[in-house]
Coordinates of C-alpha atoms in Angstrom, one line a residue:
Chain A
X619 CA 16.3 -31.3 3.6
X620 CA 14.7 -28.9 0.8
X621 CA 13.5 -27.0 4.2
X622 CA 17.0 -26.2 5.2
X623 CA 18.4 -25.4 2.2
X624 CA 15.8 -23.0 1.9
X625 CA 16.8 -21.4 5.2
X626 CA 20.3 -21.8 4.3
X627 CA 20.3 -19.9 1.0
X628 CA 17.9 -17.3 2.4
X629 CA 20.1 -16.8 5.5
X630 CA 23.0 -16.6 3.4
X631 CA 21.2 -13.4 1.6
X632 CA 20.1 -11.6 3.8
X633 CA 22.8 -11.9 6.2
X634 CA 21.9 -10.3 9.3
X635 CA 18.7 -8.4 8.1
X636 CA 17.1 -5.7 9.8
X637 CA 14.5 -6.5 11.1
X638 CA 12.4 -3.5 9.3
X639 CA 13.5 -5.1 6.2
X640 CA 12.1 -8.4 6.6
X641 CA 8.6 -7.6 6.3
X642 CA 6.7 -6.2 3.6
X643 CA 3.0 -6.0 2.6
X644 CA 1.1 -5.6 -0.9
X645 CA -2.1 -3.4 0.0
X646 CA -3.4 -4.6 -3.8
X647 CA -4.1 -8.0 -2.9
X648 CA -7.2 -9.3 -1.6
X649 CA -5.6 -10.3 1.3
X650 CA -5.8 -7.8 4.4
X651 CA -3.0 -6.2 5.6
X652 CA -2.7 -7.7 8.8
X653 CA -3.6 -10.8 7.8
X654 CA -0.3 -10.2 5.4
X655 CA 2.0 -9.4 8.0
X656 CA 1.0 -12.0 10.7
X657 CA 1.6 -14.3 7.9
X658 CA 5.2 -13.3 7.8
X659 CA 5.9 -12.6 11.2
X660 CA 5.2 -16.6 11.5
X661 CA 7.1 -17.5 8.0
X662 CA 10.0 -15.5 9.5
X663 CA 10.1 -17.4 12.8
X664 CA 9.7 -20.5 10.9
X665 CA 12.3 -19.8 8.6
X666 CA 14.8 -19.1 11.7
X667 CA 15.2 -15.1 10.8
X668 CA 13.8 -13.8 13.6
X669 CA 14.6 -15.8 17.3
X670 CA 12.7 -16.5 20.3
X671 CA 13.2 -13.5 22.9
X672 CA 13.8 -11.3 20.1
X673 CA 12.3 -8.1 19.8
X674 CA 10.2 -7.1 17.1
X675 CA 10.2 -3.2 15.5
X676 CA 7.9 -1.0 17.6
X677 CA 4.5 -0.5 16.1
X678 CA 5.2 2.9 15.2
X679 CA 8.2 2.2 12.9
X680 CA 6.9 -0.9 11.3
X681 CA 3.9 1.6 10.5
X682 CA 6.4 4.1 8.8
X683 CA 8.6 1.5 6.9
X684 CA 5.6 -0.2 5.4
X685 CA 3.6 2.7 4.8
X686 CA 0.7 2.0 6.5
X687 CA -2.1 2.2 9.4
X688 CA -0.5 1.3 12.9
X689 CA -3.5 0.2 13.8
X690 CA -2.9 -2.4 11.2
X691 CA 0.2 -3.6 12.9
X692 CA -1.1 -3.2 16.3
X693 CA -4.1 -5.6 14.9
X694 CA -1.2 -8.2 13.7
X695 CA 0.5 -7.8 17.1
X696 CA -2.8 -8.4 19.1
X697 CA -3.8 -11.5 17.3
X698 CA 0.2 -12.8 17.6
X699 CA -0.1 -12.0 21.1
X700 CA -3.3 -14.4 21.5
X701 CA -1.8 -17.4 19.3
X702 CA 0.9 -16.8 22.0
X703 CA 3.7 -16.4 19.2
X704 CA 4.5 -12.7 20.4
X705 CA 4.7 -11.9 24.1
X706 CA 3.7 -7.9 25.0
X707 CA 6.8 -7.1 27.9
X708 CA 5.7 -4.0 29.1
X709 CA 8.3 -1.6 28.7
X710 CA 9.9 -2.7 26.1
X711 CA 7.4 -4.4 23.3
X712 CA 6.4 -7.5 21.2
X713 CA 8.9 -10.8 21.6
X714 CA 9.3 -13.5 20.0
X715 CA 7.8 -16.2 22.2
X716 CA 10.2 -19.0 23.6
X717 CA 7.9 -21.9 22.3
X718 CA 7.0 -21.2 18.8
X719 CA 6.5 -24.5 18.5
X720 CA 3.1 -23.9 17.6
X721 CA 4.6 -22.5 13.8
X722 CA 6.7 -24.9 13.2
X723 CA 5.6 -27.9 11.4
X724 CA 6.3 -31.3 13.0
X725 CA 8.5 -33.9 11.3
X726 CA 5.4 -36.0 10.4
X727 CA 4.5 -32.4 8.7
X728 CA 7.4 -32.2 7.0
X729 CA 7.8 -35.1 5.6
X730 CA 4.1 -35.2 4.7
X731 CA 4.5 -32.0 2.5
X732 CA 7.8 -33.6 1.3
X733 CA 6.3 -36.5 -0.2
X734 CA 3.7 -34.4 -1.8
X735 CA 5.4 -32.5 -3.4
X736 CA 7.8 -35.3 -5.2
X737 CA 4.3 -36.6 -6.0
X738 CA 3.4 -33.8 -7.7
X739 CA 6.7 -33.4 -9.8
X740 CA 6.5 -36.6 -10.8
X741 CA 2.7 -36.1 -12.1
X742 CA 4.8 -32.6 -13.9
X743 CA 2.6 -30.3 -12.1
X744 CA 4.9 -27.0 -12.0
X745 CA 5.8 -25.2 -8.5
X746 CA 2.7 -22.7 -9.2
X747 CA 0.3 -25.4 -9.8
X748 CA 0.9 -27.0 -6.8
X749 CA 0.2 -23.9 -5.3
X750 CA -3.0 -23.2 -6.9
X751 CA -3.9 -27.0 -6.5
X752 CA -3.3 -26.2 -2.9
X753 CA -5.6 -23.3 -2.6
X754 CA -8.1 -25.4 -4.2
X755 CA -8.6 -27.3 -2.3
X756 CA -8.9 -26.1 0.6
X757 CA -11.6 -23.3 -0.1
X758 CA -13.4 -26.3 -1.9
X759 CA -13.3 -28.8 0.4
X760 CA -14.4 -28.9 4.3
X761 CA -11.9 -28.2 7.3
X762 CA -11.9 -31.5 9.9
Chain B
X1319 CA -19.2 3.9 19.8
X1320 CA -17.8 5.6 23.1
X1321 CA -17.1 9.3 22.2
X1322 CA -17.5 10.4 18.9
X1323 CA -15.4 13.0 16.9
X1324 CA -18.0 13.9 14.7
X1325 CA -21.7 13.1 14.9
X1326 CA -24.2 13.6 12.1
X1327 CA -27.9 13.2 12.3
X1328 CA -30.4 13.0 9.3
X1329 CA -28.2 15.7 7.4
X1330 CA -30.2 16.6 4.4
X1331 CA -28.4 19.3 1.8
X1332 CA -29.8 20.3 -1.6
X1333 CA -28.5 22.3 -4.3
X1334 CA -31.5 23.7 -5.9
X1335 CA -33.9 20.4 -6.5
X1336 CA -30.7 18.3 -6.7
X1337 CA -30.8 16.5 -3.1
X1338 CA -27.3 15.7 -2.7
X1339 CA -27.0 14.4 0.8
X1340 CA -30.5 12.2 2.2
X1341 CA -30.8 12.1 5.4
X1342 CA -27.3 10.9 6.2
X1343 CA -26.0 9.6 9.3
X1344 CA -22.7 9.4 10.0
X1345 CA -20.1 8.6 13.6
X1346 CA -16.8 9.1 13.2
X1347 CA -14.5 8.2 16.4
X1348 CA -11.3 9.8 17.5
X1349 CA -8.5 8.1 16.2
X1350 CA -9.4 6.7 13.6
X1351 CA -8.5 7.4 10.1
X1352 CA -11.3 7.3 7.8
X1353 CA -11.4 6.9 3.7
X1354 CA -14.9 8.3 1.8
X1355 CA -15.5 6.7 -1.1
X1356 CA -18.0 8.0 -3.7
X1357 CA -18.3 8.3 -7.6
X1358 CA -17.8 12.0 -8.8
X1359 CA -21.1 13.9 -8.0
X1360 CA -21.8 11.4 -4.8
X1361 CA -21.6 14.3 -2.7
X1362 CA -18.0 14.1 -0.6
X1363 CA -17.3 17.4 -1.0
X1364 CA -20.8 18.9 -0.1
X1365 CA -20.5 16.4 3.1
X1366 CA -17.2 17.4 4.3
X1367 CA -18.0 21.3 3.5
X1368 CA -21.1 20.6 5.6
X1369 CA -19.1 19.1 8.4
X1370 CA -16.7 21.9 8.4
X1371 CA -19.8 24.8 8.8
X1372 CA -18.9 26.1 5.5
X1373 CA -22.3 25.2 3.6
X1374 CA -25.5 25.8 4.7
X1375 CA -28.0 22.6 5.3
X1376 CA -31.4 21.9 5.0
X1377 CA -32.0 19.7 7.8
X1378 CA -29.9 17.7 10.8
X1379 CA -27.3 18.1 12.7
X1380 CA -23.7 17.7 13.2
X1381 CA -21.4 17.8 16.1
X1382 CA -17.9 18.3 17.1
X1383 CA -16.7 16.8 19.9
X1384 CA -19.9 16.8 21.3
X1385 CA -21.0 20.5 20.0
X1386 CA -22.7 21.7 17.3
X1387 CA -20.7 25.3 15.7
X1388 CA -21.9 27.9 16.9
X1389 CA -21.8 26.1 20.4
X1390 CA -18.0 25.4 19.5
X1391 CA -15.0 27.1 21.5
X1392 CA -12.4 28.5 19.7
X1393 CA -10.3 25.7 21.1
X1394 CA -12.1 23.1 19.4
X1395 CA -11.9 25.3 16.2
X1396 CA -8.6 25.8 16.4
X1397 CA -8.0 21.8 16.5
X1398 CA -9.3 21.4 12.9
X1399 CA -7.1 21.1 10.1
X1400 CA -8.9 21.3 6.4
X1401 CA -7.9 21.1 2.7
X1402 CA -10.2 22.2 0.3
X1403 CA -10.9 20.3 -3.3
X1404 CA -10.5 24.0 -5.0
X1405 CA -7.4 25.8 -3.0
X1406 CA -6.9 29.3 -3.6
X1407 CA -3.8 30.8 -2.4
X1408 CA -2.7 34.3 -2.2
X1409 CA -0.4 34.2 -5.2
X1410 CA 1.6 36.8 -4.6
X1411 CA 2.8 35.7 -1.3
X1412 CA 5.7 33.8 -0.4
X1413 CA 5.3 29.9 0.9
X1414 CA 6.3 31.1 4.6
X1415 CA 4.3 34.4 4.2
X1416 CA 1.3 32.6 3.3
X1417 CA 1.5 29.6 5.6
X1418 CA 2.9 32.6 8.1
X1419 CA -0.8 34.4 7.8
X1420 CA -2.7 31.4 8.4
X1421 CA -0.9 30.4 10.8
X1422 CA -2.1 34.1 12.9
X1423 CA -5.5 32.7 12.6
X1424 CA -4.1 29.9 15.1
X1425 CA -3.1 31.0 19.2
X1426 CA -0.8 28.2 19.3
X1427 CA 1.0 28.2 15.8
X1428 CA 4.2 27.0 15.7
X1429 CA 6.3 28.8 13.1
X1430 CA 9.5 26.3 13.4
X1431 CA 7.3 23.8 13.5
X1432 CA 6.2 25.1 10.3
X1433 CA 9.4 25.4 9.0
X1434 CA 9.7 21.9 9.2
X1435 CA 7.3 20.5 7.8
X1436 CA 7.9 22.7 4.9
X1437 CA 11.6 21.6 4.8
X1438 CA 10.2 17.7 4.8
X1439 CA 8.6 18.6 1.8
X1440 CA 11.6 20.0 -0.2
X1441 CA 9.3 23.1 -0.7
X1442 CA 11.4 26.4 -1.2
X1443 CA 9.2 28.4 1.8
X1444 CA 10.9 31.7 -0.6
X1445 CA 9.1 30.9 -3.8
X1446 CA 6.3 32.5 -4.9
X1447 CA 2.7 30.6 -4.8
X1448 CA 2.3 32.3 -8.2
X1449 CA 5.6 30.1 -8.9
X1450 CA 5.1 26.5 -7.8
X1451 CA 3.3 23.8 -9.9
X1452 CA 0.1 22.2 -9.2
X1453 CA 1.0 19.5 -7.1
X1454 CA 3.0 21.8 -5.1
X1455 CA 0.1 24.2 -4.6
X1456 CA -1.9 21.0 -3.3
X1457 CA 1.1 20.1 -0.5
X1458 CA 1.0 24.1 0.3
X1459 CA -2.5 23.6 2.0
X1460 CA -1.8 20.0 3.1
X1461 CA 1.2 21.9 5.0
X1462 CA -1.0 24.5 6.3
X1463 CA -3.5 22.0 8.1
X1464 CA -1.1 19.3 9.0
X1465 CA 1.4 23.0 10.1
X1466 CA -1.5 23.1 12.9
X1467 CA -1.1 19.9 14.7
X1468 CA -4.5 19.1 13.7
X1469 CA -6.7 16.7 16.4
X1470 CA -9.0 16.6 13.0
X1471 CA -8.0 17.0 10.1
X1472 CA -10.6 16.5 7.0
X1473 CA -8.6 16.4 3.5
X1474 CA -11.0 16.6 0.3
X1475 CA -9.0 15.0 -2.3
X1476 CA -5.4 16.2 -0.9
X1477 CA -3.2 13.8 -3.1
X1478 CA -5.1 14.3 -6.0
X1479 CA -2.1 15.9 -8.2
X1480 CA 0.4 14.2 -6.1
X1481 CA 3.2 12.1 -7.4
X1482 CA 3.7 8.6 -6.4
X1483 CA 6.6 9.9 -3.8
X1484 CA 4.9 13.1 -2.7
X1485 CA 1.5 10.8 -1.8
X1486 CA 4.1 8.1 0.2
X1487 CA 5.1 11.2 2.3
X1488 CA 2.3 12.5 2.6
X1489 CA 1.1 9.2 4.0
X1490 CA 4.0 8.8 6.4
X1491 CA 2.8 12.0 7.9
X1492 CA -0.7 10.4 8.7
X1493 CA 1.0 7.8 10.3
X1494 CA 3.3 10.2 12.0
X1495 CA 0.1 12.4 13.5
X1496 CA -1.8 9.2 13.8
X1497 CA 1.0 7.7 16.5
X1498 CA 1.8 10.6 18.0
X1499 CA -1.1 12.5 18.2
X1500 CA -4.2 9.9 17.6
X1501 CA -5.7 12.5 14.8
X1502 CA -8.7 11.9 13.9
X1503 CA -8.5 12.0 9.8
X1504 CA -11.3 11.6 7.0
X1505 CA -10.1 12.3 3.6
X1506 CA -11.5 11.7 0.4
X1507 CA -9.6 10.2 -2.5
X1508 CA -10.3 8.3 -5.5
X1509 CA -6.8 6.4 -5.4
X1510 CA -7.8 3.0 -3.5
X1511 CA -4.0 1.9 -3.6
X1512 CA -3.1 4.5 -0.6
X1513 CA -6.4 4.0 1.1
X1514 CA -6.0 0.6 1.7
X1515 CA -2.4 1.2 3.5
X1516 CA -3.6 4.4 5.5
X1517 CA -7.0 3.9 6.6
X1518 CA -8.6 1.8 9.1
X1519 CA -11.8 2.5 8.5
X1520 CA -14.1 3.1 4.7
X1521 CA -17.1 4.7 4.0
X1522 CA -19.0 4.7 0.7
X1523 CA -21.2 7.7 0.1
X1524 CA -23.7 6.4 -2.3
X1525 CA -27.7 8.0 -2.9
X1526 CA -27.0 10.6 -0.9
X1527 CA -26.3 8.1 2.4
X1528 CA -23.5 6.6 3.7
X1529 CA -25.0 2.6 4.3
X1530 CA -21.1 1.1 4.1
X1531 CA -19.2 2.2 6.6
X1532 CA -16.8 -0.7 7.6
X1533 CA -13.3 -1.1 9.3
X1534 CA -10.9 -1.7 6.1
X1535 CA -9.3 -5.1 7.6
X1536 CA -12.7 -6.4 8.3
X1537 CA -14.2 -5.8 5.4
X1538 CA -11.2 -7.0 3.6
X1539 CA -11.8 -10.1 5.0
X1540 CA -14.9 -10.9 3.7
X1541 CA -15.5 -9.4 0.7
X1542 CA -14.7 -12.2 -2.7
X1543 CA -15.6 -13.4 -5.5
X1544 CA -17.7 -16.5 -4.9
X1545 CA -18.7 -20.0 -7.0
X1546 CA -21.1 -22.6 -5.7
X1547 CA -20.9 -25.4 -6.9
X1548 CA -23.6 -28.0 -7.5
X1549 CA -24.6 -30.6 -10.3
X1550 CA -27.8 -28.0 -11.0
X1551 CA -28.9 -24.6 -11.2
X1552 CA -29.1 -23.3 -7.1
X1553 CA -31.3 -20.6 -6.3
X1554 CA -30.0 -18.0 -3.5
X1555 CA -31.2 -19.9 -0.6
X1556 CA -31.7 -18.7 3.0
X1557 CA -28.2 -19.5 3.7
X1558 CA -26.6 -17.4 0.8
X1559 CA -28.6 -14.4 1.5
X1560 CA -26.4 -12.0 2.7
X1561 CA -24.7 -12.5 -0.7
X1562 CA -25.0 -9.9 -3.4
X1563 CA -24.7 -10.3 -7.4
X1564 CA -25.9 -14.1 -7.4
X1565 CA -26.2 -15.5 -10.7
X1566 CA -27.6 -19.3 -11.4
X1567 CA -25.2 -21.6 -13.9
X1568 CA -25.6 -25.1 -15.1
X1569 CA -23.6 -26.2 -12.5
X1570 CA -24.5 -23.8 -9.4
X1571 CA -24.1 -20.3 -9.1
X1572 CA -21.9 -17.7 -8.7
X1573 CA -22.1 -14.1 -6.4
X1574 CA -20.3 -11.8 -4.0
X1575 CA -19.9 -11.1 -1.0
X1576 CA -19.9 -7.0 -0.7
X1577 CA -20.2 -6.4 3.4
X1578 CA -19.0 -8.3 6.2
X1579 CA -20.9 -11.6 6.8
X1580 CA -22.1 -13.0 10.6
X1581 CA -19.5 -15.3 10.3
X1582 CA -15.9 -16.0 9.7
X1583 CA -15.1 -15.8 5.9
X1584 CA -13.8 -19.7 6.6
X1585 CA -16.6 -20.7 8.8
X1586 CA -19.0 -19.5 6.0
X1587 CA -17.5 -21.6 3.6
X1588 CA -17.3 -24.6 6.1
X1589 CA -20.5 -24.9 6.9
X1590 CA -22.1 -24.1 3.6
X1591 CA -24.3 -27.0 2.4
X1592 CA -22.6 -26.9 -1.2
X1593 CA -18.8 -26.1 -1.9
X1594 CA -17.6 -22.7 -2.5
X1595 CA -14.4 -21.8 -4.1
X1596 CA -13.4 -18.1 -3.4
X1597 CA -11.4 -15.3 -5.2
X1598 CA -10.3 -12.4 -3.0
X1599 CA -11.4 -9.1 -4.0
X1600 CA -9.2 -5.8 -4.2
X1601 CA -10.8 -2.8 -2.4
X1602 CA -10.9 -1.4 -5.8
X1603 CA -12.8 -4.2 -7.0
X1604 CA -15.2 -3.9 -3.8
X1605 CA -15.9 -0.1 -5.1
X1606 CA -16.2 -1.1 -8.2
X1607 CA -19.5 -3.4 -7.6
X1608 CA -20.7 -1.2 -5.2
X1609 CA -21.1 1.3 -7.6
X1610 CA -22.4 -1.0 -9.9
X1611 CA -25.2 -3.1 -7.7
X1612 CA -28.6 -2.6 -9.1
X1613 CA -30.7 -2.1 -5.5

């Protein structure tokens, strides 16, 4: 439920946003760029922004409206390419694949991170301390 | 590495008894677009004066596109597009005069292409060198090597009297000659900000060698801030020992990680016999410690 309001209110702002405009990077965080914008490729699949069979921007334009390395994107692309979330169409360029399933959190997932979160409310932890308990915890504790 | 742009063998250059560059050894390869790194002093601009035949060294060799200079065709000269720390123009000349003049030293210089670039830049090509501001000046020699169309292009410090809009356009032509050219670019800067967008690849000159030399995404991967944790003082064990800075506390340790490790940043931490919680580290940060590393 809080999932699609989310996607409602964003849709509702951005209207139909180009697609240049979705993305953006911060080259100050720790985070590699890539890294960044595969993140955010997925986050705007999840989020319903970008569709299945849709084409993404061309390398070289991405690179311009970011402001930075195209091998960067062309690193993000590659790696999409292998989780099979893009799909290269000679020709023509990266698309959305038709299963993105793989991105999208199952129901059990969802109402897993639901619950959690009410938990944490209740205990009064704030939005950002959930997401600092999160990171926590998972650089501190083992991967199954 | 397949082909290499430039190749650099035990290069050796002193100024008097200062020995500036040791024995450096250095590959770049075409296409790529390479930051140096290096505290004031280090030796960038004696490296990429070297590299452009335009100081004398003491010992090694360097190669361009296979050749050393005096075995390089005019061709290959002709392909190289430079920028100077220390510009001097002809101050009396007009923008187009002057970029006009170098340009005559070039058999394929395009004057509209020229034009262009100079009309991206919002510079007036009838004002006087004598007339335009320092920042200007700067972007009048970036103009001239990018005016070119450069297959290498070596920039010492270009953007260093930039502003913040003037070093965004300056990087959208990089990524211009980058995608339609694949030019080969090393430049020099000491604002990490633009490097980490631009460049794929960094290389810290440091003593006189350049021992870092990573691709930017994969070093950004790796490097952190890191605390293990344990209910005693740890010791940097076997398995910690690519790790750099480590300090013992009561309760573990903490250190860095400054180069890319074996492993997968996560994989480290997974199998690590005690837990480690991670900060990332800015590039910034990165040069920072590097600089600061007692070896």
């Amino acid at each position: 439920m809080y999932y699609c309001i989310n996607t409602l209110i964003l849709k509702a702002i951005l209207k139909t946003p180009e697609l240049n405009q979705l993305f953006s990077v911060n080259p100050g965080s720790g985070v590699p760029l890539y890294r960044q914008l595969i993140d955010q490729i997925k986050q705007s699949i999840r989020m319903d922004l970008i569709h299945p069979g849709e084409k993404l921007p061309s390398v070289r334009s991405l690179a311009a409206q970011l402001q930075i390395n195209p091998m960067t994107i062309s690193k993000a692309f590659a790696q999409l390419e292998i989780e099979e979330v893009l799909i290269r169409k000679r020709g023509v360029g990266m698309l959305v694949a038709k299963q993105s399933h793989k991105i999208q959190p199952s129901k059990a997932m969802n109402q897993s991170l639901k619950h959690f979160i009410e938990t944490a409310h209740n205990e009064k932890f704030t939005d950002e301390d959930i997401s600092t308990l999160v990171q926590q915890y998972l650089s501190i504790n083992k991967d199954p | 590495m397949n082909n290499p742009i430039i190749s650099i063998t035990n290069l050796s250059k002193s100024y008097k008894v200062h020995n500036v560059l040791k024995n450096l050894n250095w590959q770049v390869e075409q296409g790529d677009i390479v930051a140096l790194l290096g505290k004031n002093g280090a030796g960038k601009s004696t490296l990429l004066e070297s590299i452009m035949n335009l100081r004398e060294i003491n010992q090694g060799e360097i190669k361009l596109w296979n050749h050393s200079w005096p075995a390089l065709s005019q061709e290959n000269r002709e392909k190289i597009g430079f920028v100077a720390q220390d510009n001097v123009g002809f101050e009396w000349m007009r923008v187009q005069d002057f970029l006009a003049y170098l340009g005559g030293f070039f058999t394929h210089f395009d004057k509209n292409y020229c034009a262009k670039i100079i009309d991206g830049w919002g510079l007036n090509p009838k004002k006087k060198v004598a007339d335009l501001s320092g920042g200007q000046k700067q972007i009048l020699h970036v103009i001239q090597a990018l005016s070119i169309k450069p297959e290498l292009l070596i920039l010492d410090e270009p953007v260093a009297h930039l502003d913040p809009s003037m070093r965004r356009k300056f990087i959208s032509k990089l990524i211009d000659l980058s995608c339609e050219h694949n030019t080969t670019v090393i430049f020099s800067s000491h604002i990490i900000s633009d490097l980490e967008r631009i460049a794929n690849k960094v290389a810290l000159l440091k003593d006189g060698k350049i021992n870092s030399y990573y691709e930017v995404e994969q070093l950004k991967s790796h490097i952190a801030y890191l605390k293990i944790q344990s209910d005693q003082p740890l010791e940097q064990s076997e398995y910690f020992n690519e790790l750099s800075n480590w300090h013992s506390h009561a309760q573990g340790a903490t250190a860095s990680i400054l180069s890319p490790l074996n492993k997968s940043l996560q994989q480290f931490i997974k199998e690590s016999p005690h837990p480690i919680e991670i900060t990332p580290m800015t590039l910034e940060d990165w040069y920072l410690e590097m600089n600061n590393e007692a070896i």
